[in-house]
Short mmCIF file of C-alpha atoms in Angstrom, two decimals:
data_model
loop_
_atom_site.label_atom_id
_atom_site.label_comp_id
_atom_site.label_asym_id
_atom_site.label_seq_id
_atom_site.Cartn_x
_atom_site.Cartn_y
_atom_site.Cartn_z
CA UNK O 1 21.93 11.86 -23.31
CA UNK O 2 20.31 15.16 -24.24
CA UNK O 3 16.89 13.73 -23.64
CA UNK O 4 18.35 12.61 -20.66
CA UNK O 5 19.29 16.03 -19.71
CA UNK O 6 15.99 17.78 -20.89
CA UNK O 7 14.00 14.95 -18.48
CA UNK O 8 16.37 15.79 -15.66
CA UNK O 9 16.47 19.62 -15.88
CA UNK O 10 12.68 19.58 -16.26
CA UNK O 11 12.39 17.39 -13.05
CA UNK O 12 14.33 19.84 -11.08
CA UNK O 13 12.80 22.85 -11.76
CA UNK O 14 9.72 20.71 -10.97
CA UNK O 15 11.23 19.86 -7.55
CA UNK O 16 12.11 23.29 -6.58
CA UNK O 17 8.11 24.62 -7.57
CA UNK O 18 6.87 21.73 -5.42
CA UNK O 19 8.78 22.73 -2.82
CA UNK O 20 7.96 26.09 -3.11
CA UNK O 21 4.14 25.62 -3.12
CA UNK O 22 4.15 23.37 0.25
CA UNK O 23 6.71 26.27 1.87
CA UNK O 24 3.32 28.45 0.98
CA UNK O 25 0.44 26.17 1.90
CA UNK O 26 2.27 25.63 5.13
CA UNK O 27 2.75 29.68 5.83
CA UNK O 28 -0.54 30.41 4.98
CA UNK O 29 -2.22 27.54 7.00
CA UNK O 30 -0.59 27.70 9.93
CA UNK O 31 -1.17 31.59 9.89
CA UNK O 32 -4.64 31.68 9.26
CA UNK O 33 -6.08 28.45 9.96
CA UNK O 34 -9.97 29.06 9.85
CA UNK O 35 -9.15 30.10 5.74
CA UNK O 36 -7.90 26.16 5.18
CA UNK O 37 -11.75 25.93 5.53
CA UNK O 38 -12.84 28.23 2.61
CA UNK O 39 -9.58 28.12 0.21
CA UNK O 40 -9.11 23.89 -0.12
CA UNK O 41 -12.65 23.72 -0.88
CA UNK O 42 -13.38 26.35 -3.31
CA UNK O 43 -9.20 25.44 -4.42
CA UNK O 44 -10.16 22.01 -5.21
CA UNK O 45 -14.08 22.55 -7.07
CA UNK O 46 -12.30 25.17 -8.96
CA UNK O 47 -9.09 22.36 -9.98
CA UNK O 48 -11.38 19.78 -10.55
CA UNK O 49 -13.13 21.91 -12.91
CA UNK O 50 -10.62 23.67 -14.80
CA UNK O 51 -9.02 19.47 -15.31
CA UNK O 52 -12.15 18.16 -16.24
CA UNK O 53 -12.93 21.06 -19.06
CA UNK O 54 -9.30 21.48 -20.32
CA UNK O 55 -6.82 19.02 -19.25
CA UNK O 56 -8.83 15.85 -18.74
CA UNK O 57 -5.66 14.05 -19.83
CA UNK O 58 -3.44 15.50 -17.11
CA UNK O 59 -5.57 14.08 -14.35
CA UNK O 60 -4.41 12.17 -11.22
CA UNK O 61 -1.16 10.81 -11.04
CA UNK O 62 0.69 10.16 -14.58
CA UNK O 63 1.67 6.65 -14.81
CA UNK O 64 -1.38 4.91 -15.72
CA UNK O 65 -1.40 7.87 -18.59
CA UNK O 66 2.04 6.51 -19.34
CA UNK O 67 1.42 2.72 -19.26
CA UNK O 68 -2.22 3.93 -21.50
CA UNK O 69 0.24 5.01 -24.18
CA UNK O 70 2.96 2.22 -23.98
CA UNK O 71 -0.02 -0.15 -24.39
CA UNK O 72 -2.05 1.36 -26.92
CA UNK O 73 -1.24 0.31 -30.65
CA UNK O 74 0.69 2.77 -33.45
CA UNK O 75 -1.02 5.51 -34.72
CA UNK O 76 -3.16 8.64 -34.13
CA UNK O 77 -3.74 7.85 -30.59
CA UNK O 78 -0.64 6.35 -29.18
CA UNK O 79 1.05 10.29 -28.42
CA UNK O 80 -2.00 11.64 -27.99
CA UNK O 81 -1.69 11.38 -23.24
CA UNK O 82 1.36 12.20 -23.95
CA UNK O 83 1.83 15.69 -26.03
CA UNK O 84 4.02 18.28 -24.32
CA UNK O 85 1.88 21.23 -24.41
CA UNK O 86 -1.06 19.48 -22.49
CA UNK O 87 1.47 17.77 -20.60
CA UNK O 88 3.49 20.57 -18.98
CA UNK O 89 0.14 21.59 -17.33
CA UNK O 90 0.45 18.82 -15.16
CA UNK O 91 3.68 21.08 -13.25
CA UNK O 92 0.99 24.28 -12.54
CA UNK O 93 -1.85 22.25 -11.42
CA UNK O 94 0.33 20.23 -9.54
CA UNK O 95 1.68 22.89 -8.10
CA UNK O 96 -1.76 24.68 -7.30
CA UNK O 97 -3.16 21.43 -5.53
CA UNK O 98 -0.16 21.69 -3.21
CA UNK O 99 -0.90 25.36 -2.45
CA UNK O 100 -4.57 25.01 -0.98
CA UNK O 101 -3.43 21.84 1.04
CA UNK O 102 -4.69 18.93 -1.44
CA UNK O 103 -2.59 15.16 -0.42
CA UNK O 104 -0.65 15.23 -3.55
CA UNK O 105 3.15 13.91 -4.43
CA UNK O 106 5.20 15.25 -7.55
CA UNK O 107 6.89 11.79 -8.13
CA UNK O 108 3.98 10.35 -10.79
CA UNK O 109 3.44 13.38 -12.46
CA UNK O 110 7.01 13.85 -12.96
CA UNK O 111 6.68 10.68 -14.45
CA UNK O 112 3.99 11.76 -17.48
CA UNK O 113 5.66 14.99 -17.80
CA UNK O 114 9.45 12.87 -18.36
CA UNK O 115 8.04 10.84 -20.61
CA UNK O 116 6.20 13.71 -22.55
CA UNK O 117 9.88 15.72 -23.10
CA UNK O 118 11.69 12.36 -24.12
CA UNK O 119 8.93 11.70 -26.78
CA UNK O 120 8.70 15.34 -27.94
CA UNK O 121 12.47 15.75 -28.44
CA UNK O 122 12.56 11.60 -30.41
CA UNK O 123 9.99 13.56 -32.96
CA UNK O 124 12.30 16.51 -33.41
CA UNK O 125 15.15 14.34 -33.54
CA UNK O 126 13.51 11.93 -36.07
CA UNK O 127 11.84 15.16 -38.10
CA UNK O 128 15.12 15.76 -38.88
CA UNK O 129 17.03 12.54 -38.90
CA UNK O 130 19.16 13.10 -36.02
CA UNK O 131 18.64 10.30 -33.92
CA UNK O 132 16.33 7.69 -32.86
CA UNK O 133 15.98 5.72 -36.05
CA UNK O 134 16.57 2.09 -34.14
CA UNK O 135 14.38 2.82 -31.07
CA UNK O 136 10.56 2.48 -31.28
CA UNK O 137 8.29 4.91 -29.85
CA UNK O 138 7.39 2.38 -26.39
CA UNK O 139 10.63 2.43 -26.08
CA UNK O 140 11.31 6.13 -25.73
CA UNK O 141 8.33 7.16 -23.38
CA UNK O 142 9.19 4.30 -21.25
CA UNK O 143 13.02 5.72 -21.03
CA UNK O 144 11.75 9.23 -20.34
CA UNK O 145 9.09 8.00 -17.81
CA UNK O 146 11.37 5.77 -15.79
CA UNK O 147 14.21 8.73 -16.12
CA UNK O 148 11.41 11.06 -14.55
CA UNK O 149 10.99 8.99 -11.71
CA UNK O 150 14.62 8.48 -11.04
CA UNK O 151 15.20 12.43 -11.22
CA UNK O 152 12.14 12.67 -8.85
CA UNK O 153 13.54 10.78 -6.43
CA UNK O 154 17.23 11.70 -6.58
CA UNK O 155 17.19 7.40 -7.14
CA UNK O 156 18.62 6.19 -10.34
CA UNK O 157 17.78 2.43 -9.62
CA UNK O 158 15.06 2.83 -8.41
CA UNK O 159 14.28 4.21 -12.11
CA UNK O 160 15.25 1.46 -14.05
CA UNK O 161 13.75 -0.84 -11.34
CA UNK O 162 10.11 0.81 -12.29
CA UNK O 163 11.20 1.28 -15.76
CA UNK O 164 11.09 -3.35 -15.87
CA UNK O 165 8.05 -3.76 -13.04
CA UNK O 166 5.85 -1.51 -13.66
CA UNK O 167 6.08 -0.38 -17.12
CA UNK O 168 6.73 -3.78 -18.58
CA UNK O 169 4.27 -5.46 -16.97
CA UNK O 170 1.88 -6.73 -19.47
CA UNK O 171 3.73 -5.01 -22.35
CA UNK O 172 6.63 -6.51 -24.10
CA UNK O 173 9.75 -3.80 -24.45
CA UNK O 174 13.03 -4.51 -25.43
CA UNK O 175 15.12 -3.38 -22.47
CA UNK O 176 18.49 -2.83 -24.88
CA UNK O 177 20.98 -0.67 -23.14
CA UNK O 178 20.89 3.13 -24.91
CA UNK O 179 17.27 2.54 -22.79
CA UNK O 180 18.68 1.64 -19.54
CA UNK O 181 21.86 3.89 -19.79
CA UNK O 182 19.22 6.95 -20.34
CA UNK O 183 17.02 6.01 -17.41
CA UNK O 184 20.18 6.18 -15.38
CA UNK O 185 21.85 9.05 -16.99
CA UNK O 186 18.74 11.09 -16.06
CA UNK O 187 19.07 10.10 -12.36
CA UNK O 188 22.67 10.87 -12.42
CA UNK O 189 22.38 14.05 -14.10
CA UNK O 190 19.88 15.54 -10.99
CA UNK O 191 22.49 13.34 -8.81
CA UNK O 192 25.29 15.65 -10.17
CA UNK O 193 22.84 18.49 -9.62
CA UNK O 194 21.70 18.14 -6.01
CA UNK O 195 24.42 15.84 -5.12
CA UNK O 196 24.18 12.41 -3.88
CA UNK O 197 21.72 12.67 -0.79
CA UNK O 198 18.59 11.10 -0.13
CA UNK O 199 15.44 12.27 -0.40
CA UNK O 200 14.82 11.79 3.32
CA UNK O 201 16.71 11.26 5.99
CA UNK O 202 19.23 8.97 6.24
CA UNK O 203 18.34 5.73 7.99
CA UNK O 204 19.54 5.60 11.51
CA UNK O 205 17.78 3.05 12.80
CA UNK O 206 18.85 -0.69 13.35
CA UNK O 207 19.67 -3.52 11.19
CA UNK O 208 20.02 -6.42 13.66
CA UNK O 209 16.43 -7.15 14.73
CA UNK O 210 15.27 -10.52 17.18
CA UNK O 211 11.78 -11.72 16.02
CA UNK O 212 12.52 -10.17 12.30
CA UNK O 213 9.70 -12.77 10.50
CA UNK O 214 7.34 -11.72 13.20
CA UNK O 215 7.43 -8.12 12.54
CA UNK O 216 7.88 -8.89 8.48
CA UNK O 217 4.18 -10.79 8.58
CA UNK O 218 2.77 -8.30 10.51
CA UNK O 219 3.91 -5.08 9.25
CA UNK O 220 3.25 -7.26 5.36
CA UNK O 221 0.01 -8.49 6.38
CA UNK O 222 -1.40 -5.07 7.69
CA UNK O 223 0.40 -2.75 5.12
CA UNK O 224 -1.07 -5.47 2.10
CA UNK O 225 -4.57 -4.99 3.91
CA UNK O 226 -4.32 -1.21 3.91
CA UNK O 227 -2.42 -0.50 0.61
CA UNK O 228 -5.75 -2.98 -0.97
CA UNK O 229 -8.15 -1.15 0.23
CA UNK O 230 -6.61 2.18 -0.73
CA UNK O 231 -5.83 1.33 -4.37
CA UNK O 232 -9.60 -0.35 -3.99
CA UNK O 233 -10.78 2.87 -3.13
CA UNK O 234 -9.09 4.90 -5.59
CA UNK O 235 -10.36 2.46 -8.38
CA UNK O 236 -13.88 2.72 -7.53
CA UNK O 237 -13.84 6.50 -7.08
CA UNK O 238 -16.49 8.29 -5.41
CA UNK O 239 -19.46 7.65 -7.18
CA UNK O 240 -18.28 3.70 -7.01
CA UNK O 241 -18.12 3.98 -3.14
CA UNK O 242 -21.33 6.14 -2.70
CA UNK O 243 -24.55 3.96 -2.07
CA UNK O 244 -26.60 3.87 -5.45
CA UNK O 245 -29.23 6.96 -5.02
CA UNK O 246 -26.31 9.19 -4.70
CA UNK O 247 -24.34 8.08 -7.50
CA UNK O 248 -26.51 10.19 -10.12
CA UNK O 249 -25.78 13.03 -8.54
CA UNK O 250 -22.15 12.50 -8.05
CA UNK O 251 -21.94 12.28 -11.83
CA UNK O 252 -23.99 15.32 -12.63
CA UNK O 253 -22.53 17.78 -10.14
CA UNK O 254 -18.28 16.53 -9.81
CA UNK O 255 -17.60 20.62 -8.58
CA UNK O 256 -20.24 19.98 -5.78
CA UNK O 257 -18.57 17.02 -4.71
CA UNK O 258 -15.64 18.62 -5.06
CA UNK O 259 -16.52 21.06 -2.43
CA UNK O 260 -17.53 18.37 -0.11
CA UNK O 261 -14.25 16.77 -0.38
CA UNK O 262 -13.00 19.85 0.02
CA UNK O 263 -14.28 20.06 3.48
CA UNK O 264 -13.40 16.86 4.20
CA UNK O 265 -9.86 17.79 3.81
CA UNK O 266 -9.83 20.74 5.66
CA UNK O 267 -11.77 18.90 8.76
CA UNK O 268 -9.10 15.97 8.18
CA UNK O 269 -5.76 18.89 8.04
CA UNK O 270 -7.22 20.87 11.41
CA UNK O 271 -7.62 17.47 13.31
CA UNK O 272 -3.87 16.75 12.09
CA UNK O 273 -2.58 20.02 12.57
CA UNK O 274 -1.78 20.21 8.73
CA UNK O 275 0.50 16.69 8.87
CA UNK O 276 -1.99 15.85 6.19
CA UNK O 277 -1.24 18.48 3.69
CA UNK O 278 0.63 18.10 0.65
CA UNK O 279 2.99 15.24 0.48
CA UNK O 280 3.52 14.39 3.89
CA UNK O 281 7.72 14.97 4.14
CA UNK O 282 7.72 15.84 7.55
CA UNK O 283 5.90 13.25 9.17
CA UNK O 284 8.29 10.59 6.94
CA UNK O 285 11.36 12.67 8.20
CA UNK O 286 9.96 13.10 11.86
CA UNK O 287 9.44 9.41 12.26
CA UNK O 288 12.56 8.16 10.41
CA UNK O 289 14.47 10.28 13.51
CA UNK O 290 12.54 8.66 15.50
CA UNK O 291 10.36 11.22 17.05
CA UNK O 292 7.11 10.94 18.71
CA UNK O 293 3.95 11.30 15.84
CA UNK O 294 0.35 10.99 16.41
CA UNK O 295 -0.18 7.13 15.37
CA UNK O 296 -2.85 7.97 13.38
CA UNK O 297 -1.57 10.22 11.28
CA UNK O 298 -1.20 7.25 8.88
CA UNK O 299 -4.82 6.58 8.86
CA UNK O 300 -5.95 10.29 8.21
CA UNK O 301 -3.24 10.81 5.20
CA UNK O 302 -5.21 7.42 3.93
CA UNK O 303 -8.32 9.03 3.33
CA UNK O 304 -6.78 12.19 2.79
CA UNK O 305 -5.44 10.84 -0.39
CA UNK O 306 -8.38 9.16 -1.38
CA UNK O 307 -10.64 12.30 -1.36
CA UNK O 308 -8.17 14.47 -3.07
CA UNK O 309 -7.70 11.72 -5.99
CA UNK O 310 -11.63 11.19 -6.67
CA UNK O 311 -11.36 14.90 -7.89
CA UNK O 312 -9.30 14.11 -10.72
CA UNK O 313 -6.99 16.59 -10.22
CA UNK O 314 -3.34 16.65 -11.33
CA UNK O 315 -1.40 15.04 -8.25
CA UNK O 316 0.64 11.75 -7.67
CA UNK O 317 0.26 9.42 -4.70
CA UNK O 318 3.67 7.90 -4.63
CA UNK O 319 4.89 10.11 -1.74
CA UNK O 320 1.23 10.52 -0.07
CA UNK O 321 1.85 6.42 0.08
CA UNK O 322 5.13 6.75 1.78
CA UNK O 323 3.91 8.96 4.39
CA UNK O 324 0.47 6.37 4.75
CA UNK O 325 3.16 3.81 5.04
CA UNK O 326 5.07 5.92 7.80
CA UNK O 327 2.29 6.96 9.92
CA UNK O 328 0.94 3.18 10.09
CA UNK O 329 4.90 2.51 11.24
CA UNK O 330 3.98 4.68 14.00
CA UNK O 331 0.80 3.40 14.82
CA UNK O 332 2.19 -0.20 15.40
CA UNK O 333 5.63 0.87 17.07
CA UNK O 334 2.66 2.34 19.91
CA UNK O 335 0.81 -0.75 19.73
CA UNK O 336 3.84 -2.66 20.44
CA UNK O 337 4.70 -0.38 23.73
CA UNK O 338 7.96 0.76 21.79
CA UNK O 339 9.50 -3.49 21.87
CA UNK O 340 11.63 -2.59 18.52
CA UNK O 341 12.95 0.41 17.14
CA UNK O 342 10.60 2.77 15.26
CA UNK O 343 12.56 4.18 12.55
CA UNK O 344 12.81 0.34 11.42
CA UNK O 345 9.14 -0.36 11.78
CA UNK O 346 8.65 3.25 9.71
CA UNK O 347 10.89 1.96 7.36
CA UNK O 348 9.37 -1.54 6.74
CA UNK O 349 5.58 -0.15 6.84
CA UNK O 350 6.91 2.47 3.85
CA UNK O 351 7.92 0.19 1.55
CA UNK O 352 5.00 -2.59 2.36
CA UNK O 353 2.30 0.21 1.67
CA UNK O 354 3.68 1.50 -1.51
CA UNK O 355 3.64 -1.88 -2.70
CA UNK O 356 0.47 -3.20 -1.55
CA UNK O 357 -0.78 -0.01 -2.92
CA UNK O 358 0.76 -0.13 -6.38
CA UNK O 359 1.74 -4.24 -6.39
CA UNK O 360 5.46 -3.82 -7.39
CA UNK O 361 7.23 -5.33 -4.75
CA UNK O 362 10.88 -4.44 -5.59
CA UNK O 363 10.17 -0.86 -6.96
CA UNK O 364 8.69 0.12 -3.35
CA UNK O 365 11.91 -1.66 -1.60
CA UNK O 366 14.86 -0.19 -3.84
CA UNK O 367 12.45 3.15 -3.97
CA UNK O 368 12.32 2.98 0.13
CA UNK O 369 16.32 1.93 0.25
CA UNK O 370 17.58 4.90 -2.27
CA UNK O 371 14.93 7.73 -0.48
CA UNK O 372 16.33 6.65 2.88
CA UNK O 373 20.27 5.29 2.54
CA UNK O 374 19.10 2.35 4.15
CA UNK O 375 20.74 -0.35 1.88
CA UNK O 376 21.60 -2.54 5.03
CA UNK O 377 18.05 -3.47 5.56
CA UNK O 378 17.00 -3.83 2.03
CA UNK O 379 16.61 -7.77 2.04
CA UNK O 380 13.72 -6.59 4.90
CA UNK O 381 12.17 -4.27 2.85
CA UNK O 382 11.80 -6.40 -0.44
CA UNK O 383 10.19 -9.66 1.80
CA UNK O 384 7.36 -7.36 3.83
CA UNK O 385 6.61 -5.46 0.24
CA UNK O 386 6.38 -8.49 -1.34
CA UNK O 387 4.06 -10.07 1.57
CA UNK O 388 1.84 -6.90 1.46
CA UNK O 389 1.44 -7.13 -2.68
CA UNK O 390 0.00 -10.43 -2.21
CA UNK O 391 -2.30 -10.05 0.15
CA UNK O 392 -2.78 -6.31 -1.13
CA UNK O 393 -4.43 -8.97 -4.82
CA UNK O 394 -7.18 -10.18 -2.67
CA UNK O 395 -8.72 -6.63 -2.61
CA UNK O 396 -7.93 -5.68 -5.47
CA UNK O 397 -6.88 -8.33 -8.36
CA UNK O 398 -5.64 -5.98 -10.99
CA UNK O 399 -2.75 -3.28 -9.90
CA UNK O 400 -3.88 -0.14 -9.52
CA UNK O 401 -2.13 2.27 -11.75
CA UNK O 402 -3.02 -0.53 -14.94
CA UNK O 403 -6.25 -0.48 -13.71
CA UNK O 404 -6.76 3.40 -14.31
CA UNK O 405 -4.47 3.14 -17.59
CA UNK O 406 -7.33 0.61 -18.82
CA UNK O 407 -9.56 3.95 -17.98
CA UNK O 408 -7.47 6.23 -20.09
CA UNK O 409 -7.78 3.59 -23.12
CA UNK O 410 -11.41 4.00 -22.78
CA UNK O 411 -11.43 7.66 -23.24
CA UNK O 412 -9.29 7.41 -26.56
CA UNK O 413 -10.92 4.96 -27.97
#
């Protein structure tokens, strides 16, 4: 329960920075927009580098760093992704990319960092035989990781949902209950906290809906499509997307290309009028009330993401996914000449994406139901995320985030 605590309390505080840094990016930008063009570039070579030299374990989002060190066997190496005093770099840098504008969420990154303070409080604990004897060290990081993610998203199911998909997968872990009661203690703790609201807006939107396996296969079909390519995309990174006589130089020069990307974002933030900054809240909140968006907001907070995370820097892609997700909502609610409720086509599209992006089905769904209140429509949600993760494996076979753990297994070996 106290490593419950620490994971919440550390989640918060993260919370309240993040929010603080996109407050800032957004005064800043909107105030003097022709500076997006010299601060996100020169914001992100200067990330990328400072990552790459001394934090190259803090990188990107957090959970494939997290499933790296579930999977990897006992010994020297198995804390080693996971030590608090790299770790807790993860909140600055985090914090930084959301400053200058980079498409970054909080949500996997509070998910390394959670897992970090769990594991560092078992080994004071066990130093001095207070506690922790009967759990093994998988065990422990997967509590803290999963109670990360709950805190993150004010959703204490949704932790112990992620805590069985996605961290299990793959990896056998004895689910006993002093695991599953701190997964949810740590999402009831922030609950206590912040009280029991949803991330985003509460879902307003219909629940009865004519045609409903019509829109499921499309908005499944489309979202698996899109969420493959992205995690396809964020697999191959930028040197594995370039044609070959660039790839050399990608390699050799990664604060060059950082600059380009750089510009890429600011070109992509100007055209949006800064929707595709940061994680994206407002467009998922605009369209969940149902006002008008540009529909392809959805697109540009794609490739948004995808520049930002060939960088390497710290940043997770959770929320980035939700507003992707939201903004292709839009896009086929315009399509459609407005036949069916948006906020229900937002809704569906959310949780598809995430899980054609990430291949976890019921995590997206409960994720989507707990962010939004929309627990009426969850049945929806869980069929169209399923439909997307399986056509989301003919792009890309292996999920993404074990994909990039496989990465991190590399390096420490």
């Amino acid at each position: 329960m106290i490593g419950s605590a620490l994971v919440a309390l550390v989640s918060f505080g993260f919370a309240k920075l993040a929010d603080l840094g996109l407050e800032f990016n957004h005064y800043w930008s909107q105030r003097y927009p022709l500076a997006v063009w010299f601060v996100l570039p020169c914001g992100l070579a200067l990330l990328t580098w400072f990552t790459a030299k001394y934090t190259p374990f803090v990188g990107g989002s957090g959970i494939p760093q997290v499933i790296a060190s579930i999977e990897v066997a006992h010994g020297a190496n198995k804390s080693k992704l996971l030590r608090l005093g790299q770790t807790l770099w993860k909140i600055p840098l985090t914090f930084l990319a959301m400053v200058i504008g980079a498409s970054v969420g909080r949500e996997g990154p509070s998910v390394q960092v959670g897992a970090a303070v769990m594991l560092a409080w078992s080994e004071l604990c066990r130093r001095y035989q207070w506690a922790f004897r009967a759990l093994t060290t998988n065990e422990l990081i997967a509590t803290g990781a999963a109670g990360g993610l709950a805190a993150a998203f004010n959703a204490p199911l949704a932790g112990v949902i992620f805590a069985i998909e996605e961290l299990g997968r793959g990896t056998l872990l004895r689910w006993e209950r002093r695991v599953l009661i701190g997964v949810l203690a740590a999402g009831f703790i922030l609950v206590a906290i912040q009280g029991n609201s949803p991330y985003f807006p509460k879902y307003q939107g219909i629940t009865d809906i004519p045609n409903i396996c019509l829109w499921l296969l499309v908005c499944g079909v489309l979202c698996g499509v899109l969420g493959g390519l992205f995690a396809r995309l964020l697999a191959k990174g930028v040197a594995g997307t370039a044609p070959l006589f660039c790839r050399p130089f990608i390699r050799r020069h990664p604060v060059i290309v950082a600059l380009i990307l750089g510009l890429c974002l600011a070109a992509l933030g100007s055209y949006s009028q800064g929707q595709t900054y940061g994680t994206g809240y407002q467009v998922v909140a605009n369209a969940l009330e149902g006002q008008l968006s540009d529909p392809s907001v959805g697109v540009l907070k794609l490739a948004a993401t995808v520049f930002t995370y060939w960088n390497g820097v710290a940043g997770g892609i959770f929320t980035p996914s939700l507003t992707t997700g939201a903004g292709i909502g839009v896009m086929l609610w315009d399509i459609s000449g407005g036949v069916i409720d948006q906020r229900f086509l937002v809704l569906l599209c959310m949780a598809a994406f995430l899980a054609g992006a990430t291949q976890s089905p019921v995590t997206s769904g409960v994720v989507v139901m707990e962010m939004t209140g929309a627990q009426p429509v969850l049945i929806w949600l869980l069929i169209s995320g399923i439909i997307a993760a399986i056509i989301s494996r003919q792009f890309n076979p292996k999920p993404f985030y074990h994909f990039a753990a496989g990465r991190f297994r590399q390096q420490l070996q």
